[in-house]
PDB file of C-alpha atoms and ligand atoms in Angstrom:
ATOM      1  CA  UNK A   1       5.144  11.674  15.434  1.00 91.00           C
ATOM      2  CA  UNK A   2       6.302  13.506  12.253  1.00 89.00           C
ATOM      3  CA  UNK A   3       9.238  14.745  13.576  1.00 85.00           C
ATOM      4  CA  UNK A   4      10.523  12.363  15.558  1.00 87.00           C
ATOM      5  CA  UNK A   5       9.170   9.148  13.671  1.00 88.00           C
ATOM      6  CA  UNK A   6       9.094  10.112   9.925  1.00 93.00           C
ATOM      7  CA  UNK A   7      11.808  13.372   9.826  1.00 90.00           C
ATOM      8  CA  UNK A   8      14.104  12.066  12.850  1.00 88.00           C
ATOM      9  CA  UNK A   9      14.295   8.581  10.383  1.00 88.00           C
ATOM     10  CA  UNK A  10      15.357   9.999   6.814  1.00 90.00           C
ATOM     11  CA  UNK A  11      11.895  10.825   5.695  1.00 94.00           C
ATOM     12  CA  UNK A  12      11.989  13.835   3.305  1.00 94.00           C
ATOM     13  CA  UNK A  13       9.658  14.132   1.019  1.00 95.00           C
ATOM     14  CA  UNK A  14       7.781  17.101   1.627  1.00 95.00           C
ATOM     15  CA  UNK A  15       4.539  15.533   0.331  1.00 96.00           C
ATOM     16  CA  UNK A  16       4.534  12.921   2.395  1.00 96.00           C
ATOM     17  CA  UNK A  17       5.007  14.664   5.611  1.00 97.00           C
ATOM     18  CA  UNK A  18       2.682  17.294   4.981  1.00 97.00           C
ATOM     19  CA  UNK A  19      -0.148  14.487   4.407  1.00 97.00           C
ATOM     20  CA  UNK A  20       1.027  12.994   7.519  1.00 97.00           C
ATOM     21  CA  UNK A  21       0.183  16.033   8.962  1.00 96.00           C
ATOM     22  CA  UNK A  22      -2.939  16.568   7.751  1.00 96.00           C
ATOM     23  CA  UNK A  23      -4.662  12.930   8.083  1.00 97.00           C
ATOM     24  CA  UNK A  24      -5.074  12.095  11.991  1.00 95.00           C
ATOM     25  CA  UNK A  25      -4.438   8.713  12.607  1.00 94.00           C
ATOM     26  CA  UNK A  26      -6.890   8.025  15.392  1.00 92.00           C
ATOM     27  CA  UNK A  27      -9.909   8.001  12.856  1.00 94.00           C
ATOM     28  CA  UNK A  28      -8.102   4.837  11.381  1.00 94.00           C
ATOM     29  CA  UNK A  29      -8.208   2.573  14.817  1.00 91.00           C
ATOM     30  CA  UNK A  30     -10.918   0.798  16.319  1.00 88.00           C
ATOM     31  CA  UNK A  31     -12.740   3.239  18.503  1.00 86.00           C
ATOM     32  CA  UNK A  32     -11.403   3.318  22.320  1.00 88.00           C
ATOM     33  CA  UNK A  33      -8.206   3.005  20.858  1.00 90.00           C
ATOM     34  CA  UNK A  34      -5.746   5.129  22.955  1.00 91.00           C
ATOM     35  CA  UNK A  35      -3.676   8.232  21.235  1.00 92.00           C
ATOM     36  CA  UNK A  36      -0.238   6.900  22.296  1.00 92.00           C
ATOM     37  CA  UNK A  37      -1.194   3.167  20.935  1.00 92.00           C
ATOM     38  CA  UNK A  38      -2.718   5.303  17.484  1.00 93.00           C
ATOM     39  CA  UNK A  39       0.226   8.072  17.456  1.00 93.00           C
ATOM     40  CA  UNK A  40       2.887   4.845  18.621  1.00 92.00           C
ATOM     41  CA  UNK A  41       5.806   3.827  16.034  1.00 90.00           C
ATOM     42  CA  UNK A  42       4.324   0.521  15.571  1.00 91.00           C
ATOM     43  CA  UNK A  43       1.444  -1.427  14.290  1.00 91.00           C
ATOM     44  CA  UNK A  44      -1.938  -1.066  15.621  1.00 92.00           C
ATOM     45  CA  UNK A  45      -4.978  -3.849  15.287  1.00 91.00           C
ATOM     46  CA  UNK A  46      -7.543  -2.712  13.276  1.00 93.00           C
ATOM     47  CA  UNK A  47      -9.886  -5.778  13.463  1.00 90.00           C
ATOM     48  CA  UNK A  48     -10.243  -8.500  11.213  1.00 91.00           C
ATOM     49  CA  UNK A  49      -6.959 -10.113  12.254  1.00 90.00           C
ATOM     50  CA  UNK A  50      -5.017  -7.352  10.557  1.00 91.00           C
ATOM     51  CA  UNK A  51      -3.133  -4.103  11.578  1.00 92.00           C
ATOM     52  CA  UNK A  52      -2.028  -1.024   9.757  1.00 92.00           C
ATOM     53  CA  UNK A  53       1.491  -0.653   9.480  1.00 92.00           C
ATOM     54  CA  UNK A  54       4.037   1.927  11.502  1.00 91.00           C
ATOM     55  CA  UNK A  55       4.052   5.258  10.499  1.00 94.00           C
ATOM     56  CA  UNK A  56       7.595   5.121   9.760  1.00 95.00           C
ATOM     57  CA  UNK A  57       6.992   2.294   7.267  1.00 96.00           C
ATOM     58  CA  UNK A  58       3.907   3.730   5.501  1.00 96.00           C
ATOM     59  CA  UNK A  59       5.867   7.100   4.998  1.00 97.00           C
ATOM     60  CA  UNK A  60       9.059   5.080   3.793  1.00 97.00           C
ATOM     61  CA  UNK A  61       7.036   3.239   1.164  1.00 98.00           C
ATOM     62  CA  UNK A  62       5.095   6.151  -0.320  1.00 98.00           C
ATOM     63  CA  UNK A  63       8.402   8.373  -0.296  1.00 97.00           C
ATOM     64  CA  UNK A  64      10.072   5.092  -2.075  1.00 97.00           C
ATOM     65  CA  UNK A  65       6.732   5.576  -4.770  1.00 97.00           C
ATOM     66  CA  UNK A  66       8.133   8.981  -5.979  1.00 96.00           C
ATOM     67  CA  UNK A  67       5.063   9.814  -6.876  1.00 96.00           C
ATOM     68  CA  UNK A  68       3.700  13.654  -7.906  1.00 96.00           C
ATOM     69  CA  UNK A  69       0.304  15.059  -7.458  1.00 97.00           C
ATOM     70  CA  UNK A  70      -1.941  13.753 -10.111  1.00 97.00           C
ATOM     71  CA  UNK A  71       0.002  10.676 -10.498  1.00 98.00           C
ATOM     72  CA  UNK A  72      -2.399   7.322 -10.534  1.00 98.00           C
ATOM     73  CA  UNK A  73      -1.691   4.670  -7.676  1.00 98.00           C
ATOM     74  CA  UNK A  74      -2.695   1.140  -6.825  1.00 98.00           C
ATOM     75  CA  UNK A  75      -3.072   0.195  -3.432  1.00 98.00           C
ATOM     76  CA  UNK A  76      -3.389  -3.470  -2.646  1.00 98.00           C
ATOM     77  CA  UNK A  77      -4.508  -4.161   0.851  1.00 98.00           C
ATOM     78  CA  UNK A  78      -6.892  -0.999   1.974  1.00 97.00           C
ATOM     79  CA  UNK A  79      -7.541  -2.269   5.375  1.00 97.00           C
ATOM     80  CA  UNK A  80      -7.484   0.758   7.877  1.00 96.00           C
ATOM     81  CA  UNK A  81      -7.456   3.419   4.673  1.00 97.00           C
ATOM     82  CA  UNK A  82      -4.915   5.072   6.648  1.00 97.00           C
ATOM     83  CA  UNK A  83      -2.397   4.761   4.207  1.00 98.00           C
ATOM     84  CA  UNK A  84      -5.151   5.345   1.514  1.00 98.00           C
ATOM     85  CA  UNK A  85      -5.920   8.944   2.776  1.00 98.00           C
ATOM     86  CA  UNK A  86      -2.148   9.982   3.029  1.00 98.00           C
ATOM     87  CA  UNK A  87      -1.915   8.932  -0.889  1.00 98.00           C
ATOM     88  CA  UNK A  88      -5.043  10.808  -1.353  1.00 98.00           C
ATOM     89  CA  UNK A  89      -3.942  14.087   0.570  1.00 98.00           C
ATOM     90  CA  UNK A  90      -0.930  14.016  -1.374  1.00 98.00           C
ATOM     91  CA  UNK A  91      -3.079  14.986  -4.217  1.00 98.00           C
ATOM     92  CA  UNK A  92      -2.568  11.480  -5.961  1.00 98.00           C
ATOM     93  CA  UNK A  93      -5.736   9.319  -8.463  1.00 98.00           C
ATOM     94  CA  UNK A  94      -5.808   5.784  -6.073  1.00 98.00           C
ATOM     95  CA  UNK A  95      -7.389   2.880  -6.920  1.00 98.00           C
ATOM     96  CA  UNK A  96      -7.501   0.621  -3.854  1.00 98.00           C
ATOM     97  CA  UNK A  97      -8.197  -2.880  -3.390  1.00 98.00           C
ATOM     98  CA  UNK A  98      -9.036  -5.001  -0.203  1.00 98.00           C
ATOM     99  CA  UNK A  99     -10.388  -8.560   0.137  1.00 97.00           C
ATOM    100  CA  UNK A 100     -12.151  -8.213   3.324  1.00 96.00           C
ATOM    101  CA  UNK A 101     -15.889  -6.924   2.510  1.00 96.00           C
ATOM    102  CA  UNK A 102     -16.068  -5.233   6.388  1.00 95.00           C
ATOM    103  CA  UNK A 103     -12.763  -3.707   6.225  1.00 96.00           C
ATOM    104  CA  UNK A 104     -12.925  -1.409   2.475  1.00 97.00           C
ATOM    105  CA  UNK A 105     -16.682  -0.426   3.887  1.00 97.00           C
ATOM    106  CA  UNK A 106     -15.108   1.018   6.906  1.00 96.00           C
ATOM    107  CA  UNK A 107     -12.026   2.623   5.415  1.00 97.00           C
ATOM    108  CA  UNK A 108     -14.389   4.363   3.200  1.00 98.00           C
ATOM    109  CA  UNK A 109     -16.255   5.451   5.596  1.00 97.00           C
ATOM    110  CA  UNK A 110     -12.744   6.775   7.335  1.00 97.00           C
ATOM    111  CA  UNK A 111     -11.339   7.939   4.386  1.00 98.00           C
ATOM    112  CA  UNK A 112     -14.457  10.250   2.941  1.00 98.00           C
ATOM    113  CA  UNK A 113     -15.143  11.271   6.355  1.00 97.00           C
ATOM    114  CA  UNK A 114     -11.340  13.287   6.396  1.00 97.00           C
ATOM    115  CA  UNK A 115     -11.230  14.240   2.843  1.00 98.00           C
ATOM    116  CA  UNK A 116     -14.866  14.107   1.143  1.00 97.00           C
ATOM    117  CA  UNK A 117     -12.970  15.191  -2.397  1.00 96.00           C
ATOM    118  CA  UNK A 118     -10.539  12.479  -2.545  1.00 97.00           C
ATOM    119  CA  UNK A 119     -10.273  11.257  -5.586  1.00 98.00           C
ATOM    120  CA  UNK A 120     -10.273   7.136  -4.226  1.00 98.00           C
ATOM    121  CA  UNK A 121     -12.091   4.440  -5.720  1.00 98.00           C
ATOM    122  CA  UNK A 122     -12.357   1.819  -3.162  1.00 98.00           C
ATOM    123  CA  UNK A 123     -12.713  -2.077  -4.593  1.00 98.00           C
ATOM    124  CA  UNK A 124     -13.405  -4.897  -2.985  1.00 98.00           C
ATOM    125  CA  UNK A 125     -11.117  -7.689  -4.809  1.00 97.00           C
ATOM    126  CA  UNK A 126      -8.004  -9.909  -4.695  1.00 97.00           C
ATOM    127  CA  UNK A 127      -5.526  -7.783  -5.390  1.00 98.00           C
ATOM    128  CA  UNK A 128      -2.964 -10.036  -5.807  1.00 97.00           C
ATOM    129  CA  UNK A 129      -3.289  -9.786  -9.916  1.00 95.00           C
ATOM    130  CA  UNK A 130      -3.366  -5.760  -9.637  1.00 98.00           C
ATOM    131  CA  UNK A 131      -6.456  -4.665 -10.885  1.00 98.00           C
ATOM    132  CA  UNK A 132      -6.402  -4.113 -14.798  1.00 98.00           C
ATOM    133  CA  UNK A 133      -9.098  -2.135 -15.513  1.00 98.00           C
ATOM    134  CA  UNK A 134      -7.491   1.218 -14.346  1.00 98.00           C
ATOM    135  CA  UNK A 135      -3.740  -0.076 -14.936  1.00 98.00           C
ATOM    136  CA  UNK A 136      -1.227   1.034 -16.173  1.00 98.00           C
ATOM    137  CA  UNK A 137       0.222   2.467 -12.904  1.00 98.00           C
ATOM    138  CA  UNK A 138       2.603   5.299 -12.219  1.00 98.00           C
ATOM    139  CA  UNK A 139       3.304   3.622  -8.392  1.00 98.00           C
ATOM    140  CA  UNK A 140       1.480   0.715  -6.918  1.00 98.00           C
ATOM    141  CA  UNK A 141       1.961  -0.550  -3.151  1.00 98.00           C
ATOM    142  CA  UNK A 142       1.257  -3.426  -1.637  1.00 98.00           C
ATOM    143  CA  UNK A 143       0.662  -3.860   2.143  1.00 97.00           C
ATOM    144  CA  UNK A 144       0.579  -7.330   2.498  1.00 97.00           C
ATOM    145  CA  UNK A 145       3.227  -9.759   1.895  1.00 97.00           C
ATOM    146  CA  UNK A 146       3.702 -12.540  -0.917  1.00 98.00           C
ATOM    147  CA  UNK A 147       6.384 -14.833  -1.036  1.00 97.00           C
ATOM    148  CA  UNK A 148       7.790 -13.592  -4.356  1.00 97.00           C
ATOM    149  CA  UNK A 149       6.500 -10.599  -6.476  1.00 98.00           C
ATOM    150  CA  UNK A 150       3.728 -11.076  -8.455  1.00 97.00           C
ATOM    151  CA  UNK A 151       4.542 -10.850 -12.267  1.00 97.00           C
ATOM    152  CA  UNK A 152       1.233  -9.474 -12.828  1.00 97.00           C
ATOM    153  CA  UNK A 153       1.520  -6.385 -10.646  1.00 98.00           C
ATOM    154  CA  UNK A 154       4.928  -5.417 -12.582  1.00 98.00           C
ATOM    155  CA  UNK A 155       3.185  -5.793 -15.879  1.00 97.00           C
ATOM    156  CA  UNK A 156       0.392  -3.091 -14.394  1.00 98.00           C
ATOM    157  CA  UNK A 157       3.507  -0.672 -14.204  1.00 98.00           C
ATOM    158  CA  UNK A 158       3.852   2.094 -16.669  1.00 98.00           C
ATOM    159  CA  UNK A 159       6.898   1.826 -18.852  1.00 97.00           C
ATOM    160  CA  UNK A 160       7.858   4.983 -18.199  1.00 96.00           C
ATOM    161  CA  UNK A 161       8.863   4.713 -14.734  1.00 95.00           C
ATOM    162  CA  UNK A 162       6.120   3.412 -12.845  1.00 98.00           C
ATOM    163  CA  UNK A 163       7.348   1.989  -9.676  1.00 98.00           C
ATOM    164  CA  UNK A 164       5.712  -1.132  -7.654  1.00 98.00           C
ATOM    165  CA  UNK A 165       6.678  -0.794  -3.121  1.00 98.00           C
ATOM    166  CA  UNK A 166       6.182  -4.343  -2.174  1.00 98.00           C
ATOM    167  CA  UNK A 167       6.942  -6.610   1.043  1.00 98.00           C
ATOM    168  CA  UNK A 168       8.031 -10.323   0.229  1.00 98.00           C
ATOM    169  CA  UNK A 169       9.893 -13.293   1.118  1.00 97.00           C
ATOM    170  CA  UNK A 170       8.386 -16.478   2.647  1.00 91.00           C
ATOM    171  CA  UNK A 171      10.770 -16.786   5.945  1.00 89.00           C
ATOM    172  CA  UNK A 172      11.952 -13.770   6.288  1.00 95.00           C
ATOM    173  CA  UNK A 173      10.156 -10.312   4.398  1.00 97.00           C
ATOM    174  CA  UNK A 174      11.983  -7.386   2.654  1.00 98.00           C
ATOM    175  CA  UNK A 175      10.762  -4.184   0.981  1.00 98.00           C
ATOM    176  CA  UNK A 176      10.994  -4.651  -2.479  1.00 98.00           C
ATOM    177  CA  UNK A 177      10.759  -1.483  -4.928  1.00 98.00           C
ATOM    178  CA  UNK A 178      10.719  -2.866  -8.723  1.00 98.00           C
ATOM    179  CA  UNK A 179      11.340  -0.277 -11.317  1.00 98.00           C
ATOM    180  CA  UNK A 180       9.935  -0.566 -15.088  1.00 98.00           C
ATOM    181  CA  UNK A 181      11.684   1.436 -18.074  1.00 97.00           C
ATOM    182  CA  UNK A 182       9.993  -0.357 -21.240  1.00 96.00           C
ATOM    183  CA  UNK A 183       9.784  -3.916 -20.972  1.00 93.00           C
ATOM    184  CA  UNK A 184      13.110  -3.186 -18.446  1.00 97.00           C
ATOM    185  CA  UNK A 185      12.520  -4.468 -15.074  1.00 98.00           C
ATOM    186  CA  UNK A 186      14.832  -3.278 -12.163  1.00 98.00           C
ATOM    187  CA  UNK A 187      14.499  -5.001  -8.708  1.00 98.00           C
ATOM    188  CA  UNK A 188      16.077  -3.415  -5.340  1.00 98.00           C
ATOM    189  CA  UNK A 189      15.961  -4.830  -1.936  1.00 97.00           C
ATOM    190  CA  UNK A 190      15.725  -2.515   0.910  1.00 96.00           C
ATOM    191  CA  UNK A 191      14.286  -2.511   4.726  1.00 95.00           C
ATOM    192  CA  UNK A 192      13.514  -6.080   6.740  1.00 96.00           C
ATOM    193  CA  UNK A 193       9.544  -5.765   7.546  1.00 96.00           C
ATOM    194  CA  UNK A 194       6.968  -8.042   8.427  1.00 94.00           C
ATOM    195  CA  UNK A 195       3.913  -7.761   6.880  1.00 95.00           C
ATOM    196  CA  UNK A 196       0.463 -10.259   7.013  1.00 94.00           C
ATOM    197  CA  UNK A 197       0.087 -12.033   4.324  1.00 95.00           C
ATOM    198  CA  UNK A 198      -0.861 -11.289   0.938  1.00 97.00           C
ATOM    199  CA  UNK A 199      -3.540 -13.952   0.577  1.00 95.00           C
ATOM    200  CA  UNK A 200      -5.055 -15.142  -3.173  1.00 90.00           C
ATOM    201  CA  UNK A 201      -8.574 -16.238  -3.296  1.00 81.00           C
ATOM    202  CA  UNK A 202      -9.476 -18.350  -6.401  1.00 64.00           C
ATOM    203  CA  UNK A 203     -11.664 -16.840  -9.363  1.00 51.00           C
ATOM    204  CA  UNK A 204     -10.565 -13.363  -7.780  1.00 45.00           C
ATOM    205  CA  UNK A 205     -10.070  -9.972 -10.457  1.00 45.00           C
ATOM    206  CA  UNK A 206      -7.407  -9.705 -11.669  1.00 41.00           C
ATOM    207  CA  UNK A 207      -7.498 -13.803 -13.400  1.00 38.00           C
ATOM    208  CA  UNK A 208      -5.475 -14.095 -16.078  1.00 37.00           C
ATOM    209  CA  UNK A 209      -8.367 -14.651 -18.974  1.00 34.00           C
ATOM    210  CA  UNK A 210      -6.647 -16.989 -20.814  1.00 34.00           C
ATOM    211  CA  UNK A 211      -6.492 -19.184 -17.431  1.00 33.00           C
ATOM    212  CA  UNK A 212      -2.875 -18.975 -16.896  1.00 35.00           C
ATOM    213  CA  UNK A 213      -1.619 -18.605 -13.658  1.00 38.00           C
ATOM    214  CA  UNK A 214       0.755 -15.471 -13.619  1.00 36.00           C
ATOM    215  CA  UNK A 215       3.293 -15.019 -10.242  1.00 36.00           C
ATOM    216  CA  UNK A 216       4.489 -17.281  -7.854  1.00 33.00           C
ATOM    217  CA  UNK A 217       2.177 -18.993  -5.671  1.00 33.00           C
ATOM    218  CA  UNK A 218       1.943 -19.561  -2.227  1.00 31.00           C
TER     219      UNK A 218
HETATM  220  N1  LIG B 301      -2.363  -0.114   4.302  1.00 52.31           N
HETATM  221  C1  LIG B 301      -3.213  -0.685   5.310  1.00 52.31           C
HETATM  222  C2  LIG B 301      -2.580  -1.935   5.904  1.00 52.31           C
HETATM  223  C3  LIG B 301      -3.555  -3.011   6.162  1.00 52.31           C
HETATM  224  S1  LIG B 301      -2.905  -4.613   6.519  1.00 52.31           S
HETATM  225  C4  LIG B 301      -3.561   0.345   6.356  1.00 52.31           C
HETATM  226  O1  LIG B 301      -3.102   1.501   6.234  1.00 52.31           O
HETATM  227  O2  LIG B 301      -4.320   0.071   7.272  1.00 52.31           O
HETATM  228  C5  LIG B 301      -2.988  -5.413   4.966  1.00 52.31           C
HETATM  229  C6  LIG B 301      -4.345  -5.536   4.331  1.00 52.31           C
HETATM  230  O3  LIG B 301      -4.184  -6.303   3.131  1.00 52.31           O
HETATM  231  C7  LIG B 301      -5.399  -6.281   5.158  1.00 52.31           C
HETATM  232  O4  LIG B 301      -6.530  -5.464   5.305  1.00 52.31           O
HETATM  233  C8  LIG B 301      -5.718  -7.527   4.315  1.00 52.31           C
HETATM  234  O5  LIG B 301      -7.075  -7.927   4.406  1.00 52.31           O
HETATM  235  C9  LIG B 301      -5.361  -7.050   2.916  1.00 52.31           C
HETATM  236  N2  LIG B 301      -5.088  -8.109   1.938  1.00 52.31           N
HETATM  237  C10 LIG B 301      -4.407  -9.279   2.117  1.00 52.31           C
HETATM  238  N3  LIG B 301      -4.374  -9.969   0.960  1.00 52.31           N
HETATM  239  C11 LIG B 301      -5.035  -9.223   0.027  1.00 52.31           C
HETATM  240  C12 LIG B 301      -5.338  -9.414  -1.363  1.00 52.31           C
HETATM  241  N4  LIG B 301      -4.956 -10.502  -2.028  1.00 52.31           N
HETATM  242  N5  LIG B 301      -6.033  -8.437  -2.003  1.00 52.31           N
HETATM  243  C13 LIG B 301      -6.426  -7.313  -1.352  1.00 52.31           C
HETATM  244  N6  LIG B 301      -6.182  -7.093  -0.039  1.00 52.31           N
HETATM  245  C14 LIG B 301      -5.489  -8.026   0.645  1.00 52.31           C
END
């Protein structure tokens, strides 16, 4: 799968392969889950209605992130915690948030199991307004899709550098990666995708205190 997948598609971070290498997929699937449907170039189910992304995809994002051990992520969308324990093995500080209960118990479960020292703080949350308390950000990824970028998550950038990996459109998706220098914001499209949902649930987080709705809505 790395070499064909990730290296055979323009993945070369070193990093990021080497945690591919080092997390096995197959303790991210539903049990009885075959090793050519985990190990496949293409979603898998994970329950709950959702599915983790392709390998290719996951690696693409977090080589987009540019992030160095030590460096502190977000993670919006948990759900396996496959993704979660490749940003972990890469030596990165993640904070990340899901908004189904069943799913962040079980991806902790996964994700301690594979690498008891990871240094993960799992949240149970709408993550659609970031999650401030541990902001600002060096990289933050979202696995789920809105239909326009949430203003909040680029304000949970740092400003020097910090990067935000998001899928969004409402018809059709794109990978987004939004760059902040300062108050500087710089926005490039890149790869098609299709990604569930990013879904908001009211009185969620991240609320703006002031009761201001921040973002686009959906
Ligand atoms: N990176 C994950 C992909 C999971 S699919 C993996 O490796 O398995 C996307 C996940 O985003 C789902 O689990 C879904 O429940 C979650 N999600 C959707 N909207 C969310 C929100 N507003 N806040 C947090 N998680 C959300």
């Amino acid at each position: 799968m790395v070499r064909n997948d990730l290296e055979g598609q323009g993945i070369k971070d070193r990093g990021v392969l080497d945690a591919f290498m080092r997390v096995p997929r197959e303790a991210f699937v539903p049990e009885g889950t075959g090793l050519r449907e985990a190990y496949g170039d293409h979603p898998c189910p994970i329950g709950c209605g959702q599915t983790v992304s392709q390998p290719f995809i996951v690696a693409y994002m977090i080589q987009m992130l540019g992030c160095v051990p030590g460096d502190n992520v977000l993670e919006v969308g948990t759900g396996s915690g496959y993704q979660t324990a490749i940003l972990a093995a890469m030596g990165l500080k993640v904070v990340t948030v899901e908004v189904i209960t069943r799913l962040a118990a079980r991806a902790r479960g996964a994700v301690l199991g594979i690498l008891p020292h990871a240094d993960v703080s799992f949240i149970v949350a709408d993550g659609y307004q970031g999650w401030r308390p541990a902001a600002p950000y060096r990289g933050i990824i979202v696995s789920a899709a809105p239909v326009s970028i949430p203003g909040e998550l680029e304000s949970q950038l740092s400003p020097v550098g910090g990067r935000l990996v998001i899928p969004a459109g409402e018809w059709s998706q794109s990978l987004f990666l939004v760059e902040r220098v300062g108050d500087e914001l710089t926005v490039r499209r890149s790869l098609p995708v299709r990604f569930v949902p990013l879904v908001r649930r009211r009185g969620g987080s991240g609320d703006d205190p002031n009761g201001r709705p921040r973002g686009d809505t959906e």
